[in-house]
Amino acid sequence: MKVLVLNSGSSSLKYQIIDTSSGESLIRGLVDRIGLNLSIIKQKRYDGNVYEVEKEIISHSVAIEMVLKLIVDKQHGVLMSIGEIDAVGHRVVHGGEKFSRSVLIDDNVIKAIEEYSEIAPLHNPYNLRGINAAMKALPSVPQVAVFDTAFHQTLPEIAYIFPIPYIFYEKYKIRRYGFHGTSHYYVSKRSCEILSRNINDFSVITCHLGNGSSISAVKNGKSIETSLGFSTIAGVMMGTRSGDFDPYVILKIMEKEELTIDQAVSLLTKHSGLLGVSGVSSDMREIKNASKNGNRRAELAFKMFCYTIKKFIGAYSAVLEGPDAIVFTAGIGENDPDVRELSLSGMEYMGIKIDKVKNNSCFGKEMVISTDDSKVKVLVIPTNEELVIAEDVVKIIKENENE
Ligand code: ADP
């Protein structure tokens, strides 16, 4: 099957066509700055052919129409006709407690995604724009929603209830949901395959470290703990998001600086993390450059980032009663040996021993980077959320055909 995978954000639309018989990505692209003064479209085909253009794109509907034209373009496209698209898979950030797996999109699913917009205002409304636009453009093609939260629906109550009055869970469904689920699912499954382990007897800590970061504890194929929470602010320190800290601090700052709720949200989501501490950048490469050039706060931000990862790995090792493996993935996890080394430093007593030569030679490829005698295996695995989405689409469509 040829599956169009869509990831629709507030002003962007990422797309890929995946041939599920081979798992290969045939073409991928990004429409950026939708609705802003000049949008940018970048597309790359499997053979390296690149197409890039600046154009006015006023809405997600216009963006989808543009994408559909580009993928059948004689010079830069990959399909002969749009009719070759068998199905569409949509990344949807929040599926609440209702969706513990992917689902064929119908009116009820759209209504539920709409309802969860209240708890995911920065994501679900834009995911819905992509869904509506794709359904309009491809009305007879089945469309499937794949939720970022679904993989974490196996968290036990002790992990997802917050230590605040229980009534708020009952009234507003305030609880830990977790995100990056497709990525944690993919790398946990892949690590089990690489190590030739039985999924029913395998514990792994998965570290998804990108602009947004999260760490999960996965036992026997199920997520049992994860660092992101009700929102995408919790857990480890991130590029511009704070991660966990004393919650009273934000109330104190709001009082002192007379901040509105929106301003406080902006402080926690756009001005904190690596950027907030360093004052330099949210980008790990720039943080490291500044640190090498003697910027003390950039060095502090780098060290804090690794320290929070180390604390989560320690905590989740306890939760799993000893993991078999630790995986690093996403932009920083896949490409930064220094972060991997510092985050795992001093953990030899726990059976975690990194092979420095292997670690320093691993950039964006699958590799075991622990020493041969390390009890806990450490792996780098490039994530592939689009492949998970495409494979889920095939599974869901087959299930529905058999019903
Ligand atoms: P997201 O998908 O959450 O936007 P990514 O997974 O693309 O983010 O990760 C972006 C992060 O990865 C940035 O902080 C960037 O600096 C970092 N990154 C990318 N390549 C490297 C590299 N070679 N060394 C260190 N960090 C890198």
Coordinates of C-alpha atoms and ligand atoms in Angstrom, one line a residue:
M1 CA 0.0 0.0 0.0
K2 CA 1.0 3.6 -0.5
V3 CA 0.2 5.6 2.5
L4 CA 0.3 9.4 2.7
V5 CA 1.4 10.3 6.2
L6 CA 0.5 13.8 7.4
N7 CA 1.7 15.8 10.5
S8 CA -0.2 19.0 10.6
G9 CA 1.0 21.7 13.0
S10 CA -0.1 25.3 13.7
S11 CA 1.6 26.8 10.6
S12 CA 3.3 23.7 9.1
L13 CA 2.4 20.5 7.3
K14 CA 4.9 17.6 7.1
Y15 CA 4.2 14.9 4.6
Q16 CA 5.6 11.6 3.5
I17 CA 4.5 8.8 1.2
I18 CA 5.5 5.4 2.5
D19 CA 5.3 2.2 0.5
T20 CA 4.4 -0.2 3.3
S21 CA 5.4 -3.3 1.3
S22 CA 9.1 -2.2 1.7
G23 CA 8.7 0.3 4.5
E24 CA 10.5 2.8 2.2
S25 CA 9.8 6.5 2.2
L26 CA 9.2 7.5 -1.4
I27 CA 9.0 11.2 -0.9
R28 CA 8.9 13.6 2.1
G29 CA 8.3 17.3 2.4
L30 CA 7.4 20.3 4.6
V31 CA 5.1 23.2 4.0
D32 CA 6.2 25.8 6.4
R33 CA 4.7 29.2 7.4
I34 CA 1.2 28.4 6.3
G35 CA -1.0 31.5 6.7
L36 CA 2.0 33.8 7.2
N37 CA 3.3 36.2 4.6
L38 CA 5.4 33.8 2.5
S39 CA 5.2 30.0 2.9
I40 CA 8.1 27.7 2.1
I41 CA 7.7 24.3 0.5
K42 CA 10.6 21.8 0.5
Q43 CA 10.3 18.4 -0.9
K44 CA 12.8 15.6 -1.2
R45 CA 12.4 12.4 -3.3
Y46 CA 14.0 9.0 -2.4
D47 CA 16.5 9.5 -5.3
G48 CA 17.7 12.8 -3.9
N49 CA 15.7 15.1 -6.2
V50 CA 14.9 18.2 -4.3
Y51 CA 12.2 20.8 -5.0
E52 CA 12.0 24.1 -3.1
V53 CA 9.7 27.1 -3.6
E54 CA 8.4 30.1 -1.8
K55 CA 4.7 30.8 -2.3
E56 CA 1.7 32.2 -0.6
I57 CA -0.3 29.4 1.1
I58 CA -3.2 30.8 3.1
S59 CA -4.6 27.6 4.7
H60 CA -4.0 24.0 5.4
S61 CA -6.6 23.2 2.6
V62 CA -4.5 25.1 0.1
A63 CA -1.3 23.3 1.5
I64 CA -2.8 19.9 1.0
E65 CA -3.9 20.7 -2.6
M66 CA -0.4 21.9 -3.2
V67 CA 1.2 18.8 -1.8
L68 CA -1.1 16.6 -3.9
K69 CA 0.0 18.4 -7.0
L70 CA 3.7 18.1 -6.0
I71 CA 3.6 14.4 -5.4
V72 CA 2.3 13.7 -8.9
D73 CA 4.5 16.4 -10.5
K74 CA 6.2 14.9 -13.6
Q75 CA 9.7 16.3 -12.7
H76 CA 9.7 16.2 -8.9
G77 CA 6.9 13.9 -7.9
V78 CA 6.8 10.2 -7.3
L79 CA 3.2 9.0 -8.2
M80 CA 1.6 8.9 -11.7
S81 CA -1.8 9.9 -10.2
I82 CA -3.4 10.7 -6.9
G83 CA -5.5 7.5 -7.3
E84 CA -2.3 5.6 -6.2
I85 CA -2.7 6.9 -2.6
D86 CA -4.4 4.0 -0.8
A87 CA -4.8 5.6 2.5
V88 CA -3.9 8.6 4.7
G89 CA -2.4 8.4 8.2
H90 CA -2.7 11.5 10.4
R91 CA -0.5 12.2 13.5
V92 CA -2.9 13.4 16.2
V93 CA -1.3 14.6 19.4
H94 CA -4.0 14.0 21.9
G95 CA -6.4 11.0 22.0
G96 CA -7.2 11.4 25.8
E97 CA -8.4 8.3 27.5
K98 CA -10.6 7.3 24.6
F99 CA -8.0 6.2 22.2
S100 CA -5.5 3.6 23.2
R101 CA -4.8 2.7 19.6
S102 CA -5.2 4.1 16.1
V103 CA -8.6 4.4 14.6
L104 CA -10.4 4.9 11.2
I105 CA -11.6 8.5 11.1
D106 CA -15.3 9.1 11.1
D107 CA -17.6 11.9 12.5
N108 CA -17.4 10.5 16.0
V109 CA -13.6 10.4 16.0
I110 CA -13.5 14.0 14.7
K111 CA -15.8 15.0 17.5
A112 CA -13.6 13.4 20.1
I113 CA -10.4 15.0 18.7
E114 CA -12.3 18.3 18.8
E115 CA -13.2 17.7 22.5
Y116 CA -9.6 16.9 23.4
S117 CA -8.6 20.3 21.8
E118 CA -9.4 21.7 25.2
I119 CA -6.6 19.8 26.8
A120 CA -4.3 20.1 23.8
P121 CA -5.0 23.6 22.5
L122 CA -1.6 23.9 20.8
H123 CA -1.9 20.7 18.8
N124 CA -5.3 19.1 18.3
P125 CA -7.0 22.0 16.5
Y126 CA -4.2 22.1 13.9
N127 CA -4.2 18.3 13.5
L128 CA -7.9 18.6 12.8
R129 CA -7.2 21.2 10.1
G130 CA -5.0 18.7 8.3
I131 CA -7.7 16.0 8.7
N132 CA -10.5 18.2 7.4
A133 CA -8.4 19.4 4.5
A134 CA -7.3 15.8 3.5
M135 CA -10.8 14.5 3.8
K136 CA -12.0 17.2 1.5
A137 CA -9.2 16.6 -1.0
L138 CA -9.4 12.8 -0.9
P139 CA -13.0 12.0 0.0
S140 CA -13.0 8.4 -1.0
V141 CA -9.6 7.5 0.6
P142 CA -9.7 5.9 4.1
Q143 CA -8.1 8.1 6.7
V144 CA -6.7 6.9 10.0
A145 CA -5.7 8.8 13.2
V146 CA -2.6 7.7 15.0
F147 CA -2.3 9.3 18.5
D148 CA 0.8 10.4 20.3
T149 CA -0.8 9.5 23.6
A150 CA -2.1 6.1 22.7
F151 CA 1.1 4.1 23.5
H152 CA 1.0 5.5 27.1
Q153 CA -2.5 4.4 27.8
T154 CA -1.1 1.3 29.5
L155 CA 0.4 3.5 32.3
P156 CA -0.8 2.2 35.7
E157 CA -2.9 4.5 37.9
I158 CA 0.1 5.1 40.3
A159 CA 1.9 6.6 37.4
Y160 CA -0.8 8.7 35.8
I161 CA -2.7 10.2 38.8
F162 CA -1.1 13.4 40.1
P163 CA -0.7 14.0 43.8
I164 CA -3.4 16.8 43.9
P165 CA -7.1 16.4 44.9
Y166 CA -8.5 13.4 43.0
I167 CA -11.6 15.4 42.1
F168 CA -9.6 17.2 39.4
Y169 CA -9.0 13.9 37.6
E170 CA -12.8 13.1 37.9
K171 CA -13.9 16.6 36.8
Y172 CA -11.4 17.6 34.2
K173 CA -9.5 14.3 33.4
I174 CA -6.3 16.0 34.6
R175 CA -3.7 13.2 34.7
R176 CA -0.5 12.1 33.0
Y177 CA -1.1 11.3 29.4
G178 CA 2.5 11.3 27.9
F179 CA 3.4 12.1 24.4
H180 CA 5.9 11.0 21.6
G181 CA 4.2 7.6 21.9
T182 CA 4.8 6.5 18.4
S183 CA 8.5 7.2 18.8
H184 CA 8.8 5.4 22.1
Y185 CA 6.9 2.4 20.7
Y186 CA 9.1 2.2 17.6
V187 CA 12.5 2.4 19.3
S188 CA 11.4 0.1 22.1
K189 CA 10.2 -2.5 19.6
R190 CA 13.3 -2.0 17.4
S191 CA 15.7 -2.4 20.4
C192 CA 14.1 -5.7 21.3
E193 CA 14.5 -6.9 17.7
I194 CA 18.2 -5.7 17.5
L195 CA 19.0 -7.5 20.7
S196 CA 17.0 -10.6 19.7
R197 CA 15.1 -10.5 22.9
N198 CA 11.6 -11.8 23.7
I199 CA 9.3 -8.8 23.9
N200 CA 7.5 -10.5 26.9
D201 CA 10.6 -10.5 28.9
F202 CA 12.3 -7.2 28.0
S203 CA 12.5 -3.9 29.9
V204 CA 13.8 -0.8 28.2
I205 CA 14.2 3.0 29.0
T206 CA 13.7 5.0 25.8
C207 CA 15.1 8.5 25.7
H208 CA 13.5 10.7 22.9
L209 CA 15.7 13.8 23.0
G210 CA 14.8 16.4 20.4
N211 CA 13.5 20.0 20.7
G212 CA 10.8 18.3 22.8
S213 CA 12.1 15.5 24.9
S214 CA 10.7 12.7 26.9
I215 CA 11.8 9.5 28.6
S216 CA 9.7 6.3 29.0
A217 CA 10.0 3.1 30.8
V218 CA 8.7 0.2 28.7
K219 CA 8.1 -3.2 30.1
N220 CA 7.2 -6.2 28.0
G221 CA 6.1 -4.0 25.1
K222 CA 4.0 -1.7 27.3
S223 CA 4.7 1.9 28.4
I224 CA 4.5 1.9 32.2
E225 CA 5.9 5.4 33.0
T226 CA 6.7 8.5 30.9
S227 CA 8.1 11.9 31.7
L228 CA 5.7 14.2 29.8
G229 CA 2.5 14.7 31.6
F230 CA -0.8 16.4 31.2
S231 CA 0.9 18.9 29.1
T232 CA 4.1 18.8 27.0
I233 CA 6.0 20.9 29.5
A234 CA 6.7 18.2 32.1
G235 CA 9.7 15.9 32.7
V236 CA 13.2 16.5 31.4
M237 CA 14.5 19.9 30.5
M238 CA 13.9 20.7 26.8
G239 CA 14.9 23.3 24.1
T240 CA 12.4 26.0 25.3
R241 CA 10.3 24.1 27.8
S242 CA 11.2 23.9 31.4
G243 CA 10.5 20.2 32.3
D244 CA 9.8 19.5 36.0
F245 CA 10.5 22.0 38.8
D246 CA 8.8 23.2 42.0
P247 CA 5.3 24.3 40.8
Y248 CA 5.1 27.1 43.3
V249 CA 7.8 29.0 41.5
I250 CA 5.6 29.8 38.5
L251 CA 2.9 31.1 40.9
K252 CA 5.4 33.3 42.6
I253 CA 6.7 34.7 39.3
M254 CA 3.2 35.3 38.1
E255 CA 2.5 37.3 41.2
K256 CA 5.7 39.3 41.1
E257 CA 5.6 40.1 37.4
E258 CA 1.8 40.3 37.2
L259 CA 1.7 37.8 34.4
T260 CA -1.5 36.5 32.7
I261 CA -2.0 32.8 32.3
D262 CA -1.0 33.1 28.6
Q263 CA 2.2 34.9 29.5
A264 CA 3.0 32.2 32.1
V265 CA 2.4 29.5 29.5
S266 CA 4.6 31.3 27.1
L267 CA 7.3 31.6 29.8
L268 CA 7.2 27.8 30.4
T269 CA 6.9 26.7 26.8
K270 CA 8.9 29.3 24.7
H271 CA 11.4 30.9 27.0
S272 CA 12.6 28.2 29.4
G273 CA 14.7 25.1 29.1
L274 CA 18.1 25.3 27.3
L275 CA 17.2 28.7 25.9
G276 CA 16.1 30.1 29.3
V277 CA 19.1 29.0 31.2
S278 CA 21.8 29.7 28.5
G279 CA 20.2 32.9 27.1
V280 CA 21.9 31.7 23.9
S281 CA 19.7 29.2 22.0
S282 CA 17.3 26.3 22.2
D283 CA 19.4 24.4 19.7
M284 CA 21.9 21.9 21.2
R285 CA 24.5 22.5 18.6
E286 CA 24.6 26.2 19.4
I287 CA 24.6 25.6 23.1
K288 CA 27.7 23.4 22.7
N289 CA 29.5 25.9 20.5
A290 CA 28.8 28.7 22.9
S291 CA 30.0 26.4 25.8
K292 CA 33.2 25.6 24.0
N293 CA 33.8 29.3 23.5
G294 CA 33.6 29.8 27.2
N295 CA 30.0 30.8 27.7
R296 CA 29.4 29.7 31.3
R297 CA 25.6 29.7 31.2
A298 CA 25.6 27.6 28.0
E299 CA 27.8 25.1 29.8
L300 CA 25.4 25.1 32.7
A301 CA 22.4 24.5 30.4
F302 CA 24.3 21.6 28.7
K303 CA 25.2 20.0 32.1
M304 CA 21.7 20.5 33.5
F305 CA 20.1 18.9 30.4
C306 CA 22.3 15.8 30.9
Y307 CA 21.7 15.8 34.6
T308 CA 17.9 15.7 34.3
I309 CA 18.2 12.8 31.8
K310 CA 20.5 11.0 34.3
K311 CA 17.9 11.5 37.1
F312 CA 15.1 10.1 34.9
I313 CA 17.2 7.1 33.9
G314 CA 18.0 6.4 37.5
A315 CA 14.3 6.7 38.5
Y316 CA 13.1 4.6 35.6
S317 CA 15.7 1.9 36.3
A318 CA 14.1 1.6 39.8
V319 CA 10.6 1.5 38.2
L320 CA 11.7 -1.3 35.9
E321 CA 13.6 -3.0 38.7
G322 CA 16.6 -3.0 36.3
P323 CA 16.3 -2.3 32.6
D324 CA 17.8 -4.6 29.9
A325 CA 18.5 -1.7 27.6
I326 CA 18.6 2.1 27.3
V327 CA 17.8 3.7 23.9
F328 CA 18.7 7.2 22.6
T329 CA 16.7 8.7 19.8
A330 CA 15.6 11.9 18.0
G331 CA 17.8 14.9 17.0
I332 CA 20.0 15.1 20.1
G333 CA 19.8 11.4 21.1
E334 CA 20.8 10.2 17.7
N335 CA 23.5 12.8 17.0
D336 CA 25.2 13.9 20.3
P337 CA 27.7 11.5 21.8
D338 CA 28.5 14.1 24.6
V339 CA 25.0 14.1 25.8
R340 CA 24.8 10.3 25.8
E341 CA 28.2 10.0 27.7
L342 CA 27.4 12.6 30.4
S343 CA 23.8 11.3 30.9
L344 CA 25.2 7.8 31.6
S345 CA 28.3 8.8 33.5
G346 CA 28.9 7.1 36.8
M347 CA 26.3 4.4 36.2
E348 CA 28.8 1.5 35.9
Y349 CA 27.6 0.4 39.4
M350 CA 24.2 -0.2 37.8
G351 CA 25.7 -2.3 35.0
I352 CA 25.6 0.6 32.5
K353 CA 28.9 0.9 30.6
I354 CA 29.3 2.9 27.5
D355 CA 32.0 2.1 24.9
K356 CA 33.4 5.6 24.2
V357 CA 34.9 4.7 20.8
K358 CA 31.5 3.3 19.6
N359 CA 29.6 6.2 21.1
N360 CA 31.8 8.8 19.5
S361 CA 31.4 7.2 16.1
C362 CA 27.6 7.0 16.2
F363 CA 25.7 9.7 14.4
G364 CA 22.1 9.0 13.2
K365 CA 22.5 5.3 12.8
E366 CA 21.4 2.1 14.6
M367 CA 24.2 1.0 16.8
V368 CA 24.8 -0.7 20.2
I369 CA 27.2 1.7 22.0
S370 CA 27.7 -0.1 25.3
T371 CA 30.7 -2.3 26.0
D372 CA 30.4 -6.0 25.4
D373 CA 30.3 -6.7 29.1
S374 CA 27.8 -4.0 29.9
K375 CA 24.8 -5.7 31.7
V376 CA 22.5 -3.0 30.4
K377 CA 22.8 -2.6 26.6
V378 CA 22.8 1.0 25.3
L379 CA 21.6 1.7 21.8
V380 CA 21.1 4.5 19.4
I381 CA 18.1 4.1 17.1
P382 CA 16.9 6.7 14.7
T383 CA 13.2 7.1 15.3
N384 CA 10.7 6.5 12.5
E385 CA 7.3 7.8 13.5
E386 CA 6.0 8.0 9.9
L387 CA 6.7 4.3 9.4
V388 CA 4.7 3.4 12.6
I389 CA 1.8 5.6 11.4
A390 CA 1.9 4.0 7.9
E391 CA 2.0 0.4 9.4
D392 CA -0.8 1.3 11.8
V393 CA -2.9 2.6 8.8
V394 CA -2.5 -0.8 7.0
K395 CA -3.4 -2.7 10.2
I396 CA -6.5 -0.6 10.9
I397 CA -7.8 -0.8 7.3
K398 CA -7.3 -4.6 7.2
E399 CA -9.2 -5.0 10.5
N400 CA -12.0 -2.9 9.2
E401 CA -12.2 -4.9 6.0
N402 CA -12.5 -8.1 8.0
E403 CA -15.3 -6.8 10.2
Ligands
ADP1 P1 11.8 18.0 17.1 O1 11.4 16.9 16.1 O2 11.4 17.8 18.5 O3 11.6 19.4 16.5 P2 14.5 17.0 16.5 O4 14.3 15.6 16.9 O5 14.7 17.3 15.1 O6 13.4 17.9 17.2 O7 15.8 17.5 17.4 C1 16.2 18.8 17.3 C2 17.4 18.9 18.2 O8 18.5 18.0 17.8 C3 18.1 20.3 18.3 O9 18.4 20.7 19.6 C4 19.4 20.2 17.5 O10 20.4 21.0 17.9 C5 19.7 18.7 17.9 N1 20.7 18.2 16.9 C6 20.5 17.9 15.6 N2 21.7 17.4 15.1 C7 22.6 17.5 16.1 C8 24.0 17.2 16.2 N3 24.7 16.7 15.2 N4 24.6 17.3 17.5 C9 23.9 17.8 18.5 N5 22.6 18.1 18.5 C10 22.0 17.9 17.3

